[in-house]
mmCIF file of C-alpha atoms in Angstrom:
data_model
loop_
_atom_site.group_PDB
_atom_site.id
_atom_site.type_symbol
_atom_site.label_atom_id
_atom_site.label_comp_id
_atom_site.label_asym_id
_atom_site.label_seq_id
_atom_site.Cartn_x
_atom_site.Cartn_y
_atom_site.Cartn_z
ATOM 1 C CA UNK A 1 0.000 0.000 0.000
ATOM 2 C CA UNK A 2 1.193 3.558 -0.715
ATOM 3 C CA UNK A 3 2.890 5.631 1.955
ATOM 4 C CA UNK A 4 0.451 7.657 4.124
ATOM 5 C CA UNK A 5 2.083 10.861 2.902
ATOM 6 C CA UNK A 6 1.182 10.045 -0.690
ATOM 7 C CA UNK A 7 -2.324 8.842 0.135
ATOM 8 C CA UNK A 8 -3.257 11.742 2.392
ATOM 9 C CA UNK A 9 -1.313 14.684 0.979
ATOM 10 C CA UNK A 10 -1.289 13.835 -2.709
ATOM 11 C CA UNK A 11 0.477 16.393 -4.884
ATOM 12 C CA UNK A 12 1.690 18.221 -1.771
ATOM 13 C CA UNK A 13 3.305 15.114 -0.275
ATOM 14 C CA UNK A 14 6.726 16.744 -0.379
ATOM 15 C CA UNK A 15 5.620 20.081 1.066
ATOM 16 C CA UNK A 16 6.302 21.164 4.586
ATOM 17 C CA UNK A 17 9.065 18.632 5.258
ATOM 18 C CA UNK A 18 11.637 21.094 6.551
ATOM 19 C CA UNK A 19 13.214 21.244 9.998
ATOM 20 C CA UNK A 20 11.198 23.545 12.265
ATOM 21 C CA UNK A 21 14.254 25.642 13.143
ATOM 22 C CA UNK A 22 16.400 27.679 10.748
ATOM 23 C CA UNK A 23 19.579 28.806 12.501
ATOM 24 C CA UNK A 24 21.420 31.834 11.081
ATOM 25 C CA UNK A 25 25.106 32.525 11.515
ATOM 26 C CA UNK A 26 27.380 34.978 9.729
ATOM 27 C CA UNK A 27 30.681 35.010 11.631
ATOM 28 C CA UNK A 28 33.201 32.271 10.864
ATOM 29 C CA UNK A 29 33.678 31.009 14.416
ATOM 30 C CA UNK A 30 29.906 30.882 14.954
ATOM 31 C CA UNK A 31 29.345 29.227 11.594
ATOM 32 C CA UNK A 32 31.743 26.451 12.546
ATOM 33 C CA UNK A 33 30.138 26.047 15.968
ATOM 34 C CA UNK A 34 26.671 25.960 14.374
ATOM 35 C CA UNK A 35 27.663 23.201 11.964
ATOM 36 C CA UNK A 36 29.237 21.242 14.809
ATOM 37 C CA UNK A 37 26.113 21.665 16.942
ATOM 38 C CA UNK A 38 23.989 20.483 14.022
ATOM 39 C CA UNK A 39 26.055 17.300 13.825
ATOM 40 C CA UNK A 40 25.857 16.729 17.571
ATOM 41 C CA UNK A 41 22.095 17.240 17.752
ATOM 42 C CA UNK A 42 21.539 15.089 14.656
ATOM 43 C CA UNK A 43 23.298 12.250 16.468
ATOM 44 C CA UNK A 44 21.245 12.939 19.601
ATOM 45 C CA UNK A 45 17.863 12.964 17.838
ATOM 46 C CA UNK A 46 18.571 10.655 14.908
ATOM 47 C CA UNK A 47 17.518 13.281 12.361
ATOM 48 C CA UNK A 48 18.595 16.771 11.322
ATOM 49 C CA UNK A 49 16.426 18.896 13.610
ATOM 50 C CA UNK A 50 17.572 22.321 12.449
ATOM 51 C CA UNK A 51 18.981 23.923 9.330
ATOM 52 C CA UNK A 52 22.109 26.062 9.340
ATOM 53 C CA UNK A 53 21.942 29.106 7.062
ATOM 54 C CA UNK A 54 25.347 30.638 6.416
ATOM 55 C CA UNK A 55 24.761 34.364 6.096
ATOM 56 C CA UNK A 56 26.369 36.517 3.434
ATOM 57 C CA UNK A 57 23.968 39.452 3.693
ATOM 58 C CA UNK A 58 24.395 40.516 7.320
ATOM 59 C CA UNK A 59 27.522 38.448 7.905
ATOM 60 C CA UNK A 60 29.783 40.049 5.314
ATOM 61 C CA UNK A 61 31.553 43.305 6.257
ATOM 62 C CA UNK A 62 31.409 46.060 3.649
ATOM 63 C CA UNK A 63 34.207 45.360 1.201
ATOM 64 C CA UNK A 64 34.562 41.789 2.432
ATOM 65 C CA UNK A 65 31.758 40.223 0.405
ATOM 66 C CA UNK A 66 34.047 38.071 -1.758
ATOM 67 C CA UNK A 67 35.959 36.727 1.246
ATOM 68 C CA UNK A 68 32.663 35.897 2.981
ATOM 69 C CA UNK A 69 31.390 34.040 -0.075
ATOM 70 C CA UNK A 70 34.582 31.998 -0.353
ATOM 71 C CA UNK A 71 34.405 31.131 3.334
ATOM 72 C CA UNK A 72 30.805 29.940 2.927
ATOM 73 C CA UNK A 73 31.859 27.694 0.043
ATOM 74 C CA UNK A 74 34.616 26.139 2.134
ATOM 75 C CA UNK A 75 32.363 25.534 5.141
ATOM 76 C CA UNK A 76 29.455 24.097 3.124
ATOM 77 C CA UNK A 77 31.715 21.756 1.182
ATOM 78 C CA UNK A 78 33.480 20.698 4.370
ATOM 79 C CA UNK A 79 30.174 19.731 5.983
ATOM 80 C CA UNK A 80 29.254 17.681 2.921
ATOM 81 C CA UNK A 81 32.678 16.049 2.745
ATOM 82 C CA UNK A 82 32.280 14.752 6.300
ATOM 83 C CA UNK A 83 29.183 12.865 5.155
ATOM 84 C CA UNK A 84 30.925 11.524 2.066
ATOM 85 C CA UNK A 85 33.708 10.174 4.270
ATOM 86 C CA UNK A 86 31.217 8.440 6.526
ATOM 87 C CA UNK A 87 31.866 10.669 9.540
ATOM 88 C CA UNK A 88 28.146 11.220 10.155
ATOM 89 C CA UNK A 89 25.025 9.164 9.625
ATOM 90 C CA UNK A 90 22.606 12.064 9.243
ATOM 91 C CA UNK A 91 22.960 14.282 6.188
ATOM 92 C CA UNK A 92 23.457 17.924 7.189
ATOM 93 C CA UNK A 93 21.151 20.639 5.896
ATOM 94 C CA UNK A 94 23.079 23.771 5.011
ATOM 95 C CA UNK A 95 21.746 26.808 3.186
ATOM 96 C CA UNK A 96 23.078 30.246 2.361
ATOM 97 C CA UNK A 97 21.580 33.713 2.467
ATOM 98 C CA UNK A 98 22.833 35.733 -0.475
ATOM 99 C CA UNK A 99 22.775 39.486 -0.851
ATOM 100 C CA UNK A 100 19.576 40.941 -2.294
ATOM 101 C CA UNK A 101 19.101 40.611 -6.035
ATOM 102 C CA UNK A 102 19.704 44.343 -6.582
ATOM 103 C CA UNK A 103 22.842 44.445 -4.401
ATOM 104 C CA UNK A 104 26.185 44.881 -6.219
ATOM 105 C CA UNK A 105 27.496 41.676 -4.608
ATOM 106 C CA UNK A 106 24.569 39.449 -5.658
ATOM 107 C CA UNK A 107 25.987 38.106 -8.926
ATOM 108 C CA UNK A 108 29.385 37.572 -7.340
ATOM 109 C CA UNK A 109 27.721 35.674 -4.472
ATOM 110 C CA UNK A 110 25.892 33.456 -6.934
ATOM 111 C CA UNK A 111 28.905 32.709 -9.107
ATOM 112 C CA UNK A 112 31.127 31.910 -6.125
ATOM 113 C CA UNK A 113 28.723 30.066 -3.823
ATOM 114 C CA UNK A 114 26.354 28.332 -6.209
ATOM 115 C CA UNK A 115 29.131 27.646 -8.680
ATOM 116 C CA UNK A 116 31.399 26.283 -5.969
ATOM 117 C CA UNK A 117 29.072 24.600 -3.469
ATOM 118 C CA UNK A 118 25.699 23.860 -5.097
ATOM 119 C CA UNK A 119 25.952 20.135 -4.314
ATOM 120 C CA UNK A 120 26.491 20.919 -0.616
ATOM 121 C CA UNK A 121 23.526 23.296 -0.323
ATOM 122 C CA UNK A 122 19.968 22.391 0.646
ATOM 123 C CA UNK A 123 18.526 25.768 -0.396
ATOM 124 C CA UNK A 124 19.320 29.400 -1.178
ATOM 125 C CA UNK A 125 17.715 32.241 0.789
ATOM 126 C CA UNK A 126 16.881 35.425 -1.129
ATOM 127 C CA UNK A 127 16.430 38.516 1.080
ATOM 128 C CA UNK A 128 14.349 41.607 0.334
ATOM 129 C CA UNK A 129 12.181 39.953 -2.301
ATOM 130 C CA UNK A 130 9.537 42.399 -3.506
ATOM 131 C CA UNK A 131 7.794 40.391 -6.229
ATOM 132 C CA UNK A 132 7.879 37.316 -8.448
ATOM 133 C CA UNK A 133 10.023 39.378 -10.820
ATOM 134 C CA UNK A 134 12.796 39.377 -8.204
ATOM 135 C CA UNK A 135 12.487 35.602 -7.762
ATOM 136 C CA UNK A 136 12.728 34.971 -11.504
ATOM 137 C CA UNK A 137 15.636 37.364 -11.878
ATOM 138 C CA UNK A 138 17.531 35.609 -9.083
ATOM 139 C CA UNK A 139 16.748 32.172 -10.470
ATOM 140 C CA UNK A 140 18.154 33.012 -13.886
ATOM 141 C CA UNK A 141 21.506 33.755 -12.260
ATOM 142 C CA UNK A 142 21.338 30.812 -9.840
ATOM 143 C CA UNK A 143 20.414 28.269 -12.494
ATOM 144 C CA UNK A 144 23.089 29.556 -14.854
ATOM 145 C CA UNK A 145 25.722 29.099 -12.125
ATOM 146 C CA UNK A 146 24.544 25.672 -10.965
ATOM 147 C CA UNK A 147 26.810 22.857 -12.241
ATOM 148 C CA UNK A 148 25.063 20.345 -14.508
ATOM 149 C CA UNK A 149 25.541 17.491 -12.041
ATOM 150 C CA UNK A 150 24.046 19.426 -9.084
ATOM 151 C CA UNK A 151 20.444 19.409 -7.918
ATOM 152 C CA UNK A 152 18.005 22.167 -8.788
ATOM 153 C CA UNK A 153 18.214 24.364 -5.727
ATOM 154 C CA UNK A 154 15.041 25.233 -3.782
ATOM 155 C CA UNK A 155 14.581 28.909 -3.010
ATOM 156 C CA UNK A 156 13.609 30.441 0.310
ATOM 157 C CA UNK A 157 12.544 34.078 0.256
ATOM 158 C CA UNK A 158 12.480 36.821 2.855
ATOM 159 C CA UNK A 159 9.525 39.227 2.701
ATOM 160 C CA UNK A 160 10.414 42.503 4.413
ATOM 161 C CA UNK A 161 8.167 45.332 3.183
ATOM 162 C CA UNK A 162 4.454 46.233 3.021
ATOM 163 C CA UNK A 163 4.551 45.918 -0.774
ATOM 164 C CA UNK A 164 6.061 42.447 -0.594
ATOM 165 C CA UNK A 165 3.419 41.378 1.933
ATOM 166 C CA UNK A 166 0.775 42.651 -0.495
ATOM 167 C CA UNK A 167 2.221 40.381 -3.204
ATOM 168 C CA UNK A 168 3.087 37.421 -0.983
ATOM 169 C CA UNK A 169 0.420 35.083 -2.416
ATOM 170 C CA UNK A 170 2.040 35.361 -5.844
ATOM 171 C CA UNK A 171 5.515 34.943 -4.377
ATOM 172 C CA UNK A 172 4.567 31.870 -2.346
ATOM 173 C CA UNK A 173 2.890 30.288 -5.377
ATOM 174 C CA UNK A 174 6.118 30.339 -7.400
ATOM 175 C CA UNK A 175 7.033 26.680 -8.090
ATOM 176 C CA UNK A 176 10.661 27.072 -6.978
ATOM 177 C CA UNK A 177 9.841 28.832 -3.700
ATOM 178 C CA UNK A 178 9.928 26.330 -0.846
ATOM 179 C CA UNK A 179 9.584 28.647 2.153
ATOM 180 C CA UNK A 180 8.729 32.275 2.923
ATOM 181 C CA UNK A 181 10.171 34.107 5.925
ATOM 182 C CA UNK A 182 9.085 37.382 7.499
ATOM 183 C CA UNK A 183 11.656 40.169 7.905
ATOM 184 C CA UNK A 184 10.340 41.878 11.028
ATOM 185 C CA UNK A 185 12.950 44.601 11.536
ATOM 186 C CA UNK A 186 12.860 45.911 7.971
ATOM 187 C CA UNK A 187 9.077 45.686 7.910
ATOM 188 C CA UNK A 188 8.745 47.856 11.025
ATOM 189 C CA UNK A 189 11.363 50.367 9.887
ATOM 190 C CA UNK A 190 9.700 50.699 6.471
ATOM 191 C CA UNK A 191 6.700 52.389 8.145
ATOM 192 C CA UNK A 192 8.504 55.691 8.783
ATOM 193 C CA UNK A 193 7.994 55.555 12.527
ATOM 194 C CA UNK A 194 4.289 54.717 12.356
ATOM 195 C CA UNK A 195 4.956 51.392 14.122
ATOM 196 C CA UNK A 196 6.684 51.729 17.523
ATOM 197 C CA UNK A 197 10.021 50.091 18.275
ATOM 198 C CA UNK A 198 8.269 47.825 20.768
ATOM 199 C CA UNK A 199 6.858 45.909 17.788
ATOM 200 C CA UNK A 200 10.342 44.554 17.104
ATOM 201 C CA UNK A 201 10.459 42.827 20.484
ATOM 202 C CA UNK A 202 8.511 40.503 22.751
ATOM 203 C CA UNK A 203 6.641 41.906 25.735
ATOM 204 C CA UNK A 204 7.053 40.447 29.189
ATOM 205 C CA UNK A 205 4.872 37.643 30.493
ATOM 206 C CA UNK A 206 3.050 40.023 32.857
ATOM 207 C CA UNK A 207 2.597 42.822 30.284
ATOM 208 C CA UNK A 208 -0.926 42.702 28.869
ATOM 209 C CA UNK A 209 -0.864 46.010 26.990
ATOM 210 C CA UNK A 210 2.475 46.366 25.179
ATOM 211 C CA UNK A 211 2.375 46.453 21.380
ATOM 212 C CA UNK A 212 5.077 43.899 20.677
ATOM 213 C CA UNK A 213 5.545 41.839 17.504
ATOM 214 C CA UNK A 214 2.709 39.526 18.526
ATOM 215 C CA UNK A 215 0.185 42.234 19.311
ATOM 216 C CA UNK A 216 0.711 45.191 16.988
ATOM 217 C CA UNK A 217 -2.103 44.893 14.397
ATOM 218 C CA UNK A 218 -0.025 45.727 11.318
ATOM 219 C CA UNK A 219 2.731 43.294 12.256
ATOM 220 C CA UNK A 220 0.309 40.503 13.131
ATOM 221 C CA UNK A 221 -1.576 41.091 9.876
ATOM 222 C CA UNK A 222 1.664 40.767 7.895
ATOM 223 C CA UNK A 223 2.541 37.548 9.703
ATOM 224 C CA UNK A 224 -0.841 35.968 9.103
ATOM 225 C CA UNK A 225 -0.847 37.008 5.435
ATOM 226 C CA UNK A 226 2.491 35.256 4.946
ATOM 227 C CA UNK A 227 1.381 32.123 6.777
ATOM 228 C CA UNK A 228 -1.891 31.996 4.848
ATOM 229 C CA UNK A 229 -0.144 32.504 1.496
ATOM 230 C CA UNK A 230 2.269 29.673 2.248
ATOM 231 C CA UNK A 231 -0.435 27.235 3.287
ATOM 232 C CA UNK A 232 -2.471 28.118 0.189
ATOM 233 C CA UNK A 233 0.414 26.907 -1.997
ATOM 234 C CA UNK A 234 1.762 24.112 0.187
ATOM 235 C CA UNK A 235 4.875 26.063 1.201
ATOM 236 C CA UNK A 236 6.562 26.507 4.585
ATOM 237 C CA UNK A 237 5.968 29.760 6.524
ATOM 238 C CA UNK A 238 9.026 30.635 8.600
ATOM 239 C CA UNK A 239 8.623 32.995 11.558
ATOM 240 C CA UNK A 240 11.006 35.866 12.154
ATOM 241 C CA UNK A 241 13.697 36.244 14.782
ATOM 242 C CA UNK A 242 13.199 36.961 18.450
ATOM 243 C CA UNK A 243 16.113 39.082 19.632
ATOM 244 C CA UNK A 244 15.691 38.337 23.341
ATOM 245 C CA UNK A 245 17.985 35.302 23.071
ATOM 246 C CA UNK A 246 19.031 35.364 26.741
ATOM 247 C CA UNK A 247 15.442 34.733 27.911
ATOM 248 C CA UNK A 248 14.639 31.121 27.054
ATOM 249 C CA UNK A 249 11.145 31.365 28.564
ATOM 250 C CA UNK A 250 10.295 34.350 26.337
ATOM 251 C CA UNK A 251 11.746 32.512 23.361
ATOM 252 C CA UNK A 252 9.661 29.411 23.954
ATOM 253 C CA UNK A 253 6.543 31.498 24.605
ATOM 254 C CA UNK A 254 7.058 33.377 21.344
ATOM 255 C CA UNK A 255 7.723 30.208 19.370
ATOM 256 C CA UNK A 256 4.666 28.482 20.782
ATOM 257 C CA UNK A 257 2.470 31.453 19.839
ATOM 258 C CA UNK A 258 3.941 31.557 16.338
ATOM 259 C CA UNK A 259 3.163 27.872 15.887
ATOM 260 C CA UNK A 260 -0.228 27.604 17.561
ATOM 261 C CA UNK A 261 -1.824 30.994 16.885
ATOM 262 C CA UNK A 262 -0.186 32.296 13.713
ATOM 263 C CA UNK A 263 0.164 29.101 11.693
ATOM 264 C CA UNK A 264 3.953 28.997 11.329
ATOM 265 C CA UNK A 265 5.705 25.659 10.920
ATOM 266 C CA UNK A 266 9.280 26.948 11.081
ATOM 267 C CA UNK A 267 11.156 29.691 12.936
ATOM 268 C CA UNK A 268 14.478 31.499 12.773
ATOM 269 C CA UNK A 269 17.144 31.167 15.435
ATOM 270 C CA UNK A 270 20.002 33.653 15.784
ATOM 271 C CA UNK A 271 21.674 32.148 18.851
ATOM 272 C CA UNK A 272 22.337 28.494 19.767
ATOM 273 C CA UNK A 273 20.365 28.956 23.003
ATOM 274 C CA UNK A 274 17.206 29.498 20.922
ATOM 275 C CA UNK A 275 17.295 26.167 19.075
ATOM 276 C CA UNK A 276 15.994 23.859 21.794
ATOM 277 C CA UNK A 277 13.183 26.220 22.900
ATOM 278 C CA UNK A 278 12.028 26.363 19.262
ATOM 279 C CA UNK A 279 12.117 22.575 18.962
ATOM 280 C CA UNK A 280 10.169 22.228 22.187
ATOM 281 C CA UNK A 281 7.555 24.799 21.206
ATOM 282 C CA UNK A 282 6.976 23.298 17.754
ATOM 283 C CA UNK A 283 6.862 19.693 19.008
ATOM 284 C CA UNK A 284 3.485 17.995 19.489
ATOM 285 C CA UNK A 285 2.741 16.860 23.035
ATOM 286 C CA UNK A 286 3.096 13.213 24.008
ATOM 287 C CA UNK A 287 -0.697 13.030 24.268
ATOM 288 C CA UNK A 288 -1.092 14.426 20.741
ATOM 289 C CA UNK A 289 1.393 11.879 19.380
ATOM 290 C CA UNK A 290 -0.408 9.007 21.125
ATOM 291 C CA UNK A 291 -3.767 10.122 19.756
ATOM 292 C CA UNK A 292 -2.406 10.585 16.239
ATOM 293 C CA UNK A 293 -0.722 7.185 16.373
ATOM 294 C CA UNK A 294 -3.926 5.399 17.352
ATOM 295 C CA UNK A 295 -5.903 7.076 14.582
ATOM 296 C CA UNK A 296 -3.324 6.571 11.825
ATOM 297 C CA UNK A 297 -2.694 2.917 12.741
ATOM 298 C CA UNK A 298 -6.429 2.159 12.641
ATOM 299 C CA UNK A 299 -6.929 4.153 9.454
ATOM 300 C CA UNK A 300 -4.073 2.349 7.747
ATOM 301 C CA UNK A 301 -5.521 -1.011 8.759
ATOM 302 C CA UNK A 302 -8.886 0.086 7.314
ATOM 303 C CA UNK A 303 -7.144 1.147 4.071
ATOM 304 C CA UNK A 304 -8.080 4.766 4.827
ATOM 305 C CA UNK A 305 -11.827 4.164 4.993
ATOM 306 C CA UNK A 306 -13.739 6.110 7.714
ATOM 307 C CA UNK A 307 -13.202 4.797 11.255
ATOM 308 C CA UNK A 308 -14.475 5.470 14.766
ATOM 309 C CA UNK A 309 -12.039 6.230 17.602
ATOM 310 C CA UNK A 310 -13.209 7.002 21.141
ATOM 311 C CA UNK A 311 -16.722 7.597 19.862
ATOM 312 C CA UNK A 312 -15.665 10.119 17.193
ATOM 313 C CA UNK A 313 -15.791 9.643 13.423
ATOM 314 C CA UNK A 314 -12.605 10.147 11.434
ATOM 315 C CA UNK A 315 -12.075 10.216 7.681
ATOM 316 C CA UNK A 316 -9.501 11.453 5.176
ATOM 317 C CA UNK A 317 -9.723 15.048 6.400
ATOM 318 C CA UNK A 318 -8.810 14.197 9.990
ATOM 319 C CA UNK A 319 -6.368 11.483 8.872
ATOM 320 C CA UNK A 320 -4.473 14.179 7.022
ATOM 321 C CA UNK A 321 -4.304 16.336 10.166
ATOM 322 C CA UNK A 322 -3.114 13.540 12.440
ATOM 323 C CA UNK A 323 -0.557 12.318 9.931
ATOM 324 C CA UNK A 324 0.938 15.807 9.875
ATOM 325 C CA UNK A 325 1.094 15.765 13.688
ATOM 326 C CA UNK A 326 3.267 12.674 13.404
ATOM 327 C CA UNK A 327 5.465 14.228 10.735
ATOM 328 C CA UNK A 328 5.983 17.263 12.956
ATOM 329 C CA UNK A 329 6.900 14.958 15.831
ATOM 330 C CA UNK A 330 9.482 13.225 13.650
ATOM 331 C CA UNK A 331 10.890 16.555 12.433
ATOM 332 C CA UNK A 332 11.444 17.671 16.026
ATOM 333 C CA UNK A 333 13.284 14.520 17.017
ATOM 334 C CA UNK A 334 10.512 12.638 18.838
ATOM 335 C CA UNK A 335 11.001 8.873 18.594
ATOM 336 C CA UNK A 336 8.263 7.298 16.532
ATOM 337 C CA UNK A 337 6.149 4.452 17.995
ATOM 338 C CA UNK A 338 7.244 1.023 16.760
ATOM 339 C CA UNK A 339 4.060 0.477 14.755
ATOM 340 C CA UNK A 340 4.854 3.561 12.670
ATOM 341 C CA UNK A 341 8.616 3.194 12.345
ATOM 342 C CA UNK A 342 8.457 1.824 8.800
ATOM 343 C CA UNK A 343 6.827 5.036 7.605
ATOM 344 C CA UNK A 344 9.742 7.122 8.895
ATOM 345 C CA UNK A 345 12.690 4.972 7.923
ATOM 346 C CA UNK A 346 15.230 6.530 5.627
#
């Protein structure tokens, strides 16, 4: 019988299967530590639970763009070489954030990084995307630089302005776009002071009035538009950064709200201390996993015909939901019940 993913998700069976955490690093020492931490946590959880995005946009000093690009190539290829030599069992997921398509360093980034490390990259992040025109323009350069033997690279895009939010449904629908992220800081600053600085942060647990990034109407509207656009096209909405990295409770609270209230299935990390709170917040509860397991096992045995569980009727619509609960559990490193292990084997 076909895999549950194919039966229940159909044409979108490959959508949404990204780690829930996207960790950004732009300084060499931190890049190396991030890649090492990825290897260590992959061994701990048995799967790659977070992506590492090597950052050329914010990471490169002015005038040092070429050196940054060459360093990214070396690090990405080194991570891939470790796998080829059998040093790790879990394949790393490494991406790169290029400069914006209209930046003078963009073409140089593409030629150096894509030309030199395409086979080691899982995706390319494009910042400051304003429209589908920007995506197509970037792809022409990326595809031209990609070696013949390398995979076609998925594209992640960063939406950072009111105009881009207005066009996000078209952007998310582009066939090469895999994920859309929200650029909070640029979005707030693009409003000429009309949105307060508090909207770039997270209010305290006892503050019920502050207009932070989860309560300012314009910011929340932008976030929900992005999430909705992604889900409409089977793409992955990725929530923006939380800068309060020293407060793990605030980080987990923010991540849980992004996942449960705003519809995000992925979130940025900018400090190693944020990775585990994001994983925890995006992980289904043990009770949810048990419930989903019972329903999917019975549905599979019934060849996906309607079933009754605990006095409630379930059919393909609810099967789809509970299967995705299990996929999220697997993505966040939760061990799968024995009766489902065959569905999650490599």
